[in-house]
XYZ file of C-alpha atoms in Angstrom:
675
model
C 8.742 7.222 -51.101
C 9.459 7.794 -55.118
C 7.199 9.902 -57.234
C 6.042 7.554 -60.045
C 8.005 10.359 -61.880
C 11.432 8.651 -60.961
C 9.754 4.500 -60.718
C 9.645 5.138 -64.708
C 12.811 6.227 -65.467
C 14.412 3.951 -62.452
C 12.709 1.322 -64.571
C 13.752 1.961 -68.060
C 17.855 1.121 -67.562
C 18.593 -1.797 -68.873
C 22.149 -3.143 -67.660
C 23.373 -5.128 -70.865
C 25.127 -8.748 -70.439
C 28.666 -9.530 -69.563
C 30.627 -10.314 -72.057
C 32.024 -13.182 -70.272
C 29.464 -14.586 -70.189
C 28.636 -14.800 -73.522
C 29.549 -17.327 -76.318
C 32.303 -16.286 -79.539
C 30.453 -16.679 -83.116
C 32.828 -15.985 -84.751
C 36.283 -13.480 -84.359
C 38.220 -10.701 -86.872
C 41.032 -9.657 -86.133
C 44.628 -10.099 -84.728
C 45.462 -14.141 -83.023
C 47.831 -14.735 -80.975
C 49.229 -17.937 -79.704
C 45.742 -19.323 -81.080
C 44.776 -16.388 -78.851
C 42.860 -13.002 -79.003
C 44.484 -10.685 -79.241
C 45.083 -6.453 -80.129
C 42.593 -5.023 -82.037
C 40.146 -7.389 -83.552
C 35.651 -7.503 -83.552
C 33.833 -10.512 -82.191
C 30.385 -11.833 -83.033
C 28.319 -13.516 -80.140
C 25.485 -15.701 -79.967
C 21.860 -14.163 -79.771
C 23.474 -10.538 -82.434
C 26.263 -9.534 -79.547
C 29.214 -8.208 -80.634
C 32.380 -6.656 -79.620
C 34.901 -4.117 -81.454
C 38.115 -3.378 -79.502
C 41.384 -4.187 -77.662
C 41.631 -7.823 -76.274
C 44.061 -9.855 -74.434
C 44.056 -13.473 -73.571
C 41.143 -14.450 -75.691
C 39.654 -11.385 -72.545
C 37.638 -7.373 -74.148
C 40.958 -5.783 -72.363
C 41.069 -1.620 -72.909
C 38.895 0.066 -75.322
C 36.351 -0.634 -77.024
C 32.892 -0.621 -78.032
C 29.930 -3.214 -77.223
C 26.509 -3.442 -79.717
C 23.677 -5.239 -78.636
C 21.387 -6.481 -81.019
C 18.515 -4.096 -80.324
C 20.575 -1.170 -81.181
C 21.889 -0.114 -77.817
C 25.705 0.399 -77.232
C 28.452 0.353 -74.964
C 31.811 2.446 -75.881
C 34.517 2.741 -73.823
C 37.410 1.295 -71.323
C 36.705 -2.999 -70.420
C 38.067 -4.684 -68.414
C 38.258 -8.779 -68.209
C 34.792 -8.059 -70.413
C 33.720 -6.203 -67.943
C 32.827 -2.097 -67.792
C 35.562 -0.214 -66.471
C 36.502 2.815 -66.015
C 34.916 5.355 -68.329
C 32.291 4.483 -70.224
C 29.579 5.598 -71.968
C 26.389 3.585 -72.462
C 23.373 4.186 -74.626
C 19.591 2.344 -74.789
C 17.489 2.294 -78.107
C 14.195 1.064 -76.602
C 14.183 3.727 -74.003
C 16.579 6.844 -74.885
C 18.711 6.432 -71.249
C 21.930 7.298 -71.895
C 25.147 7.279 -69.593
C 28.276 9.497 -69.654
C 31.508 8.302 -66.960
C 32.771 6.235 -65.401
C 32.010 2.010 -64.098
C 33.333 -0.032 -61.626
C 33.304 -3.727 -62.500
C 30.743 -3.354 -64.760
C 28.203 -1.043 -62.473
C 28.228 2.307 -62.668
C 30.458 4.162 -59.668
C 32.307 7.083 -59.886
C 31.035 10.423 -61.589
C 28.920 10.778 -64.211
C 26.074 11.527 -65.668
C 22.075 9.748 -67.096
C 19.536 11.086 -69.466
C 16.464 9.492 -68.744
C 15.007 11.005 -71.782
C 16.331 11.933 -76.389
C 15.254 15.181 -75.240
C 17.466 15.162 -72.753
C 15.356 17.037 -70.634
C 15.191 14.350 -67.802
C 18.852 13.594 -66.240
C 20.884 13.396 -63.527
C 25.247 14.140 -62.931
C 26.317 13.940 -59.917
C 28.399 10.470 -57.799
C 27.651 6.552 -58.142
C 28.449 4.129 -55.490
C 26.741 0.710 -56.955
C 24.632 2.320 -59.898
C 23.153 3.551 -56.768
C 22.761 7.860 -56.788
C 25.126 8.331 -53.655
C 27.592 11.140 -53.095
C 26.228 14.987 -54.086
C 24.014 15.418 -57.053
C 22.001 17.533 -60.087
C 18.545 15.936 -61.755
C 16.737 17.146 -62.522
C 12.932 16.043 -64.004
C 11.112 15.894 -67.321
C 8.379 17.972 -64.959
C 11.034 20.691 -64.284
C 11.385 20.347 -60.765
C 15.295 19.709 -60.260
C 17.080 18.418 -56.937
C 21.410 19.499 -56.018
C 21.982 17.786 -53.031
C 23.445 14.207 -51.433
C 22.273 11.495 -52.307
C 21.777 7.985 -50.250
C 20.703 4.666 -52.146
C 19.217 6.552 -54.983
C 17.041 8.853 -53.007
C 17.519 11.860 -51.072
C 19.115 11.583 -48.783
C 21.463 14.771 -46.171
C 21.569 18.472 -47.402
C 19.725 18.975 -50.826
C 17.717 21.688 -51.829
C 14.600 20.872 -54.865
C 12.892 22.847 -56.977
C 8.975 22.806 -57.120
C 9.324 25.078 -60.688
C 4.783 24.642 -62.071
C 3.999 24.708 -57.502
C 6.974 27.657 -57.337
C 8.199 26.509 -54.630
C 11.411 25.474 -52.809
C 12.714 23.214 -49.798
C 16.018 23.645 -49.149
C 17.363 21.496 -46.203
C 18.032 18.324 -44.839
C 16.257 14.973 -46.421
C 16.140 11.603 -44.868
C 14.686 8.762 -47.732
C 13.872 11.163 -49.774
C 11.796 12.881 -48.133
C 11.849 16.382 -45.850
C 13.455 15.768 -42.774
C 15.485 17.777 -40.553
C 16.186 21.136 -40.687
C 14.868 23.653 -43.781
C 13.507 26.087 -45.342
C 10.215 26.013 -47.649
C 9.365 28.936 -50.014
C 6.163 29.091 -51.421
C 6.470 32.080 -54.061
C 3.581 34.485 -54.464
C 4.723 36.497 -57.237
C 7.031 35.106 -59.814
C 11.188 36.394 -59.745
C 14.394 34.699 -60.053
C 14.742 31.888 -58.217
C 18.636 33.966 -56.587
C 16.186 35.584 -53.781
C 12.994 35.669 -52.750
C 10.236 37.877 -53.786
C 6.868 37.789 -52.019
C 6.523 35.044 -50.260
C 5.357 32.209 -48.077
C 8.797 30.808 -45.644
C 8.965 28.773 -42.867
C 12.169 27.312 -41.606
C 12.393 25.297 -39.150
C 11.744 21.604 -38.056
C 10.467 18.853 -40.605
C 9.191 15.406 -39.759
C 8.101 13.173 -42.735
C 7.781 16.175 -45.031
C 5.598 17.953 -43.358
C 6.489 21.085 -40.602
C 7.507 18.735 -36.960
C 8.619 21.557 -33.670
C 9.636 24.007 -33.703
C 10.115 26.659 -36.835
C 9.297 29.642 -37.751
C 6.072 30.911 -40.752
C 7.370 33.964 -42.311
C 3.843 35.433 -44.537
C 4.433 37.532 -47.878
C 1.946 40.658 -45.709
C 5.108 40.925 -43.650
C 3.826 38.802 -40.266
C 4.752 35.784 -38.409
C 4.234 33.104 -36.830
C 7.641 31.272 -33.961
C 6.595 29.163 -32.325
C 5.524 24.469 -32.427
C 3.872 22.911 -34.407
C 2.424 19.568 -36.014
C 0.929 17.712 -38.894
C 1.522 21.205 -40.953
C -0.077 23.400 -38.311
C 0.111 25.845 -35.709
C 0.175 23.665 -32.094
C 1.562 24.147 -28.724
C 2.946 27.392 -27.730
C 3.031 30.216 -30.464
C 4.431 33.808 -30.807
C 2.348 35.230 -33.828
C 4.040 38.706 -35.371
C 1.780 41.488 -37.007
C 3.190 43.583 -39.587
C 2.850 46.355 -38.294
C 4.806 45.089 -34.114
C 1.795 44.242 -32.541
C 2.779 40.469 -30.808
C 0.793 38.076 -29.427
C 1.713 35.136 -27.380
C 0.329 31.763 -26.471
C -1.759 28.325 -26.439
C -2.683 27.135 -30.417
C -4.473 24.381 -31.507
C -4.907 23.453 -34.829
C -3.627 25.978 -36.346
C -6.110 27.673 -33.970
C -5.010 30.631 -30.564
C -6.887 29.404 -27.764
C -5.383 31.750 -25.385
C -3.494 35.404 -26.153
C -2.488 37.863 -24.013
C -1.517 41.698 -25.216
C -2.412 42.913 -21.889
C -5.379 41.874 -21.400
C -6.628 43.567 -24.820
C -9.541 40.818 -26.657
C -7.867 38.274 -28.854
C -7.190 39.506 -32.823
C -8.430 38.239 -35.410
C -4.874 36.816 -37.467
C -6.562 36.508 -40.927
C -7.974 40.142 -40.766
C -4.371 41.437 -38.723
C -7.161 43.714 -36.268
C -7.047 47.433 -36.409
C -4.108 49.916 -36.745
C -3.126 51.416 -33.715
C -1.284 54.955 -32.796
C 1.985 56.097 -32.011
C 1.212 56.845 -28.368
C -0.496 53.587 -27.882
C 2.916 51.736 -29.385
C 3.989 52.243 -25.406
C 0.987 49.711 -23.792
C 2.662 46.671 -25.405
C 5.102 45.060 -26.566
C 6.600 46.375 -30.118
C 8.847 43.013 -30.389
C 12.434 44.310 -29.705
C 14.556 40.764 -29.074
C 17.347 42.132 -26.681
C 15.916 40.826 -23.681
C 20.242 38.644 -23.807
C 20.515 42.927 -23.322
C 18.841 43.734 -21.294
C 19.982 41.015 -18.857
C 22.757 43.337 -18.352
C 21.039 45.659 -17.012
C 19.541 45.451 -13.007
C 16.290 44.566 -12.473
C 15.154 48.064 -12.444
C 16.655 49.230 -14.622
C 15.446 47.441 -17.678
C 12.120 48.287 -18.485
C 13.844 51.987 -18.235
C 16.393 51.069 -20.515
C 13.471 49.295 -23.480
C 11.483 52.084 -23.333
C 14.599 54.580 -24.209
C 15.833 52.357 -27.010
C 11.654 52.569 -28.204
C 11.495 55.531 -27.574
C 14.810 56.382 -30.083
C 13.664 53.870 -32.286
C 10.278 57.117 -32.576
C 11.296 58.914 -33.003
C 14.221 58.292 -35.963
C 11.865 55.406 -37.031
C 11.431 58.149 -40.533
C 14.917 57.663 -41.361
C 14.688 53.262 -40.422
C 12.820 52.360 -42.958
C 13.732 54.011 -45.781
C 16.615 52.407 -45.040
C 14.877 49.327 -44.552
C 13.249 49.432 -47.366
C 16.003 50.607 -49.485
C 17.733 47.576 -48.730
C 14.972 45.414 -49.000
C 14.885 45.789 -52.983
C 18.147 45.887 -53.462
C 19.265 42.937 -56.149
C 15.555 43.638 -58.251
C 14.513 41.934 -55.800
C 11.643 43.255 -54.059
C 10.329 41.594 -51.118
C 8.529 42.354 -48.043
C 11.326 42.398 -45.490
C 14.921 42.922 -45.528
C 17.703 39.226 -45.614
C 20.409 39.180 -43.760
C 22.399 39.185 -45.850
C 21.167 43.214 -46.918
C 21.754 43.636 -43.591
C 25.558 42.523 -43.828
C 25.467 44.471 -46.570
C 23.855 47.956 -44.941
C 26.542 47.068 -41.906
C 29.683 47.530 -43.898
C 28.339 50.144 -46.426
C 27.723 51.702 -43.025
C 31.657 50.562 -42.181
C 30.680 49.006 -38.835
C 33.812 46.498 -39.244
C 35.980 49.878 -39.316
C 35.303 50.241 -34.973
C 36.651 46.506 -33.844
C 33.730 44.193 -34.680
C 33.456 42.009 -37.717
C 30.293 40.711 -39.621
C 31.453 37.007 -37.852
C 31.546 38.258 -34.597
C 28.221 40.544 -35.554
C 25.740 37.255 -36.636
C 26.415 35.867 -33.453
C 25.503 38.522 -31.829
C 22.080 38.628 -33.598
C 21.519 34.900 -33.945
C 18.462 34.245 -32.378
C 19.613 30.588 -32.539
C 22.436 29.997 -30.740
C 23.314 25.904 -32.128
C 22.938 27.429 -35.132
C 26.527 27.195 -37.331
C 26.266 29.613 -40.325
C 23.195 32.616 -40.913
C 20.987 31.259 -43.847
C 21.557 34.235 -46.375
C 18.010 35.048 -47.096
C 17.076 34.174 -43.762
C 14.392 37.378 -44.177
C 13.715 40.039 -41.204
C 10.986 41.706 -40.505
C 11.404 45.503 -38.753
C 10.982 44.915 -35.986
C 13.710 42.442 -35.684
C 16.389 44.869 -37.939
C 15.865 47.047 -35.554
C 16.639 45.018 -32.549
C 20.312 43.979 -34.093
C 21.646 47.624 -35.048
C 20.602 48.018 -31.012
C 22.681 45.228 -29.953
C 25.079 46.302 -32.181
C 25.168 49.234 -31.246
C 25.599 48.127 -27.594
C 28.950 45.853 -28.568
C 30.380 49.111 -29.975
C 29.192 51.746 -27.727
C 29.726 50.110 -24.430
C 32.535 51.248 -23.700
C 32.410 55.698 -24.985
C 28.961 55.142 -23.473
C 29.571 54.218 -19.987
C 28.677 56.943 -17.758
C 25.648 57.813 -20.081
C 22.603 57.011 -17.878
C 20.577 55.104 -20.226
C 23.955 53.343 -21.342
C 21.272 51.422 -24.335
C 19.610 54.226 -25.513
C 22.856 56.851 -25.191
C 24.374 53.793 -27.758
C 21.940 52.904 -30.265
C 20.902 57.254 -30.956
C 25.017 57.439 -30.895
C 25.465 54.840 -34.130
C 22.252 55.930 -35.485
C 23.224 58.894 -35.734
C 27.445 58.686 -36.540
C 27.693 55.343 -38.855
C 23.827 54.148 -39.913
C 22.124 57.669 -41.520
C 25.191 59.191 -43.106
C 26.337 56.024 -44.907
C 23.286 53.366 -46.134
C 21.997 53.534 -49.598
C 26.083 54.985 -50.790
C 26.669 51.112 -51.165
C 29.516 49.403 -52.144
C 31.491 45.492 -53.307
C 30.921 43.661 -56.389
C 27.419 41.538 -55.594
C 24.698 45.023 -55.669
C 26.501 47.355 -58.043
C 24.020 47.190 -60.560
C 20.224 45.569 -60.298
C 20.935 42.822 -63.807
C 24.370 42.679 -62.555
C 22.950 41.124 -59.123
C 20.074 39.376 -60.430
C 23.041 36.778 -62.617
C 25.050 36.792 -59.292
C 22.730 35.863 -57.390
C 21.524 32.840 -59.059
C 24.884 31.803 -58.363
C 24.260 32.165 -54.597
C 22.204 29.609 -53.872
C 26.067 27.216 -55.638
C 28.396 28.999 -53.450
C 26.830 28.895 -50.391
C 26.970 25.512 -49.745
C 30.726 25.139 -50.856
C 31.436 27.610 -48.198
C 29.408 25.624 -44.876
C 31.366 22.806 -46.415
C 34.735 24.772 -46.278
C 33.630 25.892 -42.886
C 32.650 22.247 -42.107
C 36.613 21.429 -42.706
C 38.409 23.919 -40.858
C 38.331 23.593 -37.082
C 37.919 28.055 -36.786
C 35.386 29.814 -39.149
C 36.534 31.077 -42.111
C 39.738 33.385 -43.198
C 40.253 35.613 -45.793
C 43.529 33.726 -45.278
C 41.186 29.878 -45.986
C 40.536 32.478 -48.780
C 42.888 32.170 -50.357
C 43.809 28.512 -49.697
C 40.897 27.802 -51.236
C 42.107 29.180 -54.194
C 45.751 27.710 -53.947
C 44.015 24.372 -53.895
C 41.599 24.356 -56.640
C 44.589 26.416 -58.530
C 42.311 29.721 -59.361
C 45.030 32.067 -59.313
C 46.909 33.114 -62.889
C 48.427 35.675 -64.835
C 44.989 37.799 -64.934
C 43.656 36.991 -62.010
C 46.773 37.087 -59.632
C 47.526 36.833 -56.286
C 48.018 41.130 -56.299
C 45.092 41.285 -57.355
C 43.361 38.898 -55.543
C 44.646 40.656 -51.785
C 43.647 44.101 -53.689
C 39.980 41.973 -53.626
C 40.394 41.406 -50.249
C 41.527 44.827 -48.394
C 39.585 47.497 -50.200
C 36.697 48.027 -47.311
C 39.764 47.110 -44.319
C 40.042 49.252 -42.532
C 43.817 48.725 -42.401
C 44.957 47.950 -45.564
C 48.111 48.413 -45.364
C 48.308 45.829 -42.239
C 47.741 42.767 -44.563
C 48.493 40.232 -41.977
C 45.757 41.806 -40.019
C 43.622 41.597 -43.019
C 43.896 37.817 -43.750
C 42.922 36.618 -40.019
C 40.065 38.291 -40.724
C 36.599 36.387 -40.264
C 34.538 36.249 -42.658
C 30.826 35.766 -43.962
C 29.501 34.579 -46.751
C 28.605 38.477 -48.292
C 31.891 39.344 -48.278
C 33.119 35.459 -49.034
C 31.008 35.725 -52.026
C 31.304 39.521 -53.039
C 35.562 38.661 -53.435
C 34.518 35.311 -55.959
C 31.878 37.794 -58.126
C 35.051 40.684 -57.880
C 37.153 37.754 -59.395
C 34.625 37.310 -62.343
C 35.393 40.551 -63.141
C 39.558 40.104 -64.019
C 37.910 37.262 -66.664
C 38.719 36.995 -69.945
C 35.257 37.121 -71.569
C 34.290 34.582 -74.862
C 35.968 36.184 -78.193
C 32.725 37.189 -80.171
C 31.193 38.860 -76.823
C 34.592 41.043 -76.405
C 34.149 41.587 -80.420
C 30.925 42.138 -80.327
C 31.756 44.973 -77.305
C 35.143 46.909 -78.887
C 32.670 46.751 -82.832
C 29.712 48.690 -80.112
C 32.245 51.396 -79.283
C 34.001 51.367 -82.687
C 30.644 52.228 -84.574
C 29.980 54.548 -81.393
C 33.292 57.004 -82.037
C 33.479 56.873 -86.166
C 29.736 58.098 -85.733
C 30.749 60.406 -83.299
C 33.902 61.960 -85.122
C 31.549 61.960 -88.202
C 29.415 64.084 -86.699
C 31.652 66.507 -85.255
C 33.266 67.217 -89.546
C 29.885 67.675 -90.434
C 29.580 70.967 -88.191
C 32.714 72.315 -89.174
C 32.243 72.129 -92.987
C 28.746 73.320 -93.343
C 27.848 76.791 -92.616
C 23.858 78.314 -91.225
C 22.519 79.327 -93.790
C 20.957 82.154 -92.328
C 24.286 83.677 -91.330
C 26.061 83.215 -94.302
C 29.031 81.977 -91.535
C 30.723 79.291 -91.096
C 30.589 79.308 -87.327
C 32.304 75.867 -85.166
C 31.022 75.132 -81.724
C 34.534 76.029 -79.504
C 34.481 79.266 -81.991
C 31.126 79.812 -80.785
C 31.530 79.306 -77.289
C 34.906 81.820 -77.339
C 32.972 84.472 -79.388
C 29.597 84.337 -76.786
C 31.544 84.641 -73.912
C 33.998 88.066 -75.633
C 30.735 89.528 -77.555
C 27.315 88.198 -76.857
C 26.185 90.758 -78.858
C 27.941 90.370 -81.823
C 27.364 86.953 -82.622
C 23.712 86.552 -85.151
C 22.336 82.946 -85.146
C 19.090 81.186 -85.408
C 18.380 79.473 -81.902
C 16.126 77.006 -82.525
C 18.162 75.628 -85.329
C 21.037 75.550 -83.408
C 18.539 73.863 -79.832
C 17.090 71.667 -82.476
C 20.409 69.836 -82.823
C 22.469 70.487 -79.531
C 19.063 68.319 -78.484
C 19.242 66.144 -81.249
C 23.358 65.499 -80.692
C 22.422 65.688 -76.664
C 19.736 62.510 -77.174
C 22.414 60.693 -79.472
C 25.173 60.618 -77.196
C 22.409 59.677 -74.534
C 21.361 56.710 -76.045
C 25.348 55.910 -77.651
C 25.867 56.170 -73.826
C 23.205 53.858 -72.652
C 24.191 51.157 -74.875
C 27.795 51.511 -74.245
C 25.924 50.709 -70.647
C 24.682 47.762 -71.208
C 27.220 46.341 -73.761
C 29.485 46.397 -70.327
C 27.035 45.377 -68.358
C 26.520 42.151 -70.786
C 30.805 41.240 -70.381
C 30.536 41.070 -67.015
C 27.680 39.554 -66.689
C 29.011 36.616 -68.673
C 31.980 37.584 -66.970
C 30.978 35.971 -64.239
C 29.221 32.994 -65.785
C 32.078 32.409 -67.315
C 34.565 31.984 -64.676
C 31.527 30.107 -62.469
C 30.534 28.121 -64.485
C 33.410 27.292 -66.394
C 36.438 27.710 -63.226
C 35.711 27.310 -59.982
C 32.624 25.166 -59.982
C 35.185 22.443 -62.251
C 37.336 23.547 -59.978
C 35.756 22.977 -57.013
C 34.170 19.043 -57.972
C 37.360 17.860 -59.679
C 39.297 19.243 -56.596
C 35.984 16.491 -54.213
C 36.567 14.222 -56.089
C 40.544 13.692 -55.886
C 40.206 14.342 -51.961
C 37.849 11.214 -52.154
C 39.202 9.067 -54.063
C 42.828 9.593 -51.866
C 40.163 9.224 -48.528
C 38.828 5.963 -50.503
C 42.927 5.029 -50.830
C 43.854 5.724 -47.425
C 40.918 4.349 -46.249
C 41.714 1.106 -47.952
C 45.868 1.388 -47.463
C 44.972 1.491 -43.145
C 42.466 -1.821 -43.032
C 45.096 -3.284 -45.177
C 47.756 -2.775 -42.021
C 44.866 -3.599 -38.887
C 44.396 -6.985 -41.179
C 48.227 -7.636 -41.480
C 48.820 -6.202 -37.997
C 45.563 -8.897 -36.793
C 47.041 -11.914 -38.714
C 50.442 -10.953 -37.640
C 49.134 -10.781 -34.471
C 47.338 -14.641 -34.381
C 50.530 -15.482 -36.057
C 52.503 -14.631 -32.966
C 49.894 -17.066 -30.836
C 49.622 -19.377 -32.636
C 53.718 -19.416 -32.230
C 53.479 -18.871 -28.710
C 50.708 -21.922 -28.195
C 52.901 -24.381 -30.577
C 55.761 -24.228 -27.640
C 54.549 -23.594 -24.819
C 53.070 -27.201 -25.813
C 56.524 -28.532 -26.745
C 58.161 -27.752 -24.042
């Protein structure tokens, strides 16, 4: 169902009559053989006018058609019909459309503004006056949707943001409502939309706009419910994990737990979270580690021991693990309660896990809980126990061949990973995405759009995306130039590789969204910024250098009043080192001067750094908004046109073959009859 806001705005789009249906009263212009020809002005009944090109009495070419109420169309015309590129403005409602037309209808790529202030608009693809294909719809309320459309309704993959409600849904739509698999987020604290700060989040199945089927609800406080839903309520089998790690499983009905199991303990209060437990009590119930697939590799009699030993290692390194978890969940100024999937991958890459012969896409495959899911959503939240489970899985697949003689294999691998890789290397953040908090926020504001493009390329390819595919993408989009050369792009790609010299092995590596996105952000650094901003940076540097030079010159020319001697900083330093007793100077005056100079230098250094950060942020905006996204849209548009022509050609070929076949059959029948 359309909202009232949508319905009112759609009704304001008035379709003017075609020029062929209007009767010409008067014509001013060129006439050839008694017919309107080339440029002229036609005046129609009712006050309509057309000024532009004619061919054989028919408006054809470029022209402007004006209605009596002031509404007008300006652009390409074919046989009296809007056809090609053109702009239509409705004087009564201030609705305007600029884009492609086909046989008098909005068809192709175009933009509609539904009001004069241009706060309500749609930019995307059209099919016969209907929004169809990919497009962005911004509503007057501030709500925005970007994704797929069909017959003027949200249909397919898309993301909707409700600005005032501070909610977002990303996933599947059918006939304008959430239907299929998706993620709904309720923002509890104000934050950038590129990430979720202090939020409740549901990921799972939707039916007619409601949580229905299987799904997981992540509470802002850290608790998680995983299980079945019915009409927006927990209903059926489910598991509730408290933020302290306790796990309860049982049947739910209308949001209430009706059966439960916690080693025969009493039923918990789901709202208050129950009482806290000591570390010794942690061994009396499930810590919540999800490593069942690993345990299945061991004989049944050993599984419980393996699990307990892993839990023991986790408790031994509890302080370090919590510290690392807290550090990485705060990257990008997110201040979220839970670590995201993207931040986990950054940790693993910082710790050089990919140098052990296991790539990040392989890690993604090993740790994902839903084997049917194609790609992990970057902002999928991970609780602490899930984070530890992922490290255990990575540890086993990294070191199991080296630790075959260990009594408790899982614990030995986990301990080695923590000791050799995680703890020594964690918090030393590399890459382009999280290098500075401000730049992280800038980059992450474009992450949703880049994620959609990444998924598009992954869906087209029969295999997972590799660095070689990334190179082909840059070539297809024609992004390489004098600033961003192939050599520089290869340097970006191999920057964190285990063997930078083996280019072939690097290019054939499968990559995650994190790795692809960091290459894009790195490419932005190689762009030229706008002249105004570059001039501002240059002026700031010049002013800083000039002031510093003047201060140094003044220091050389001034004489300390207390001694009557002229002394430079260099002379003072030299004399001070040779013989401290021979220098007479007012210490307090020198200290005040030094403190003032240090403070001045620090202020200038901060200003210079802020200016550098501003330039880097501008480069990211410029590259993604004005280079990468337009190039991708153009590439998609060209491919779509080629596909349409190819389909049309095949249809014509099929039709021709059928006609030939019919003709041959008819000929055979005639021959038989004659015989």
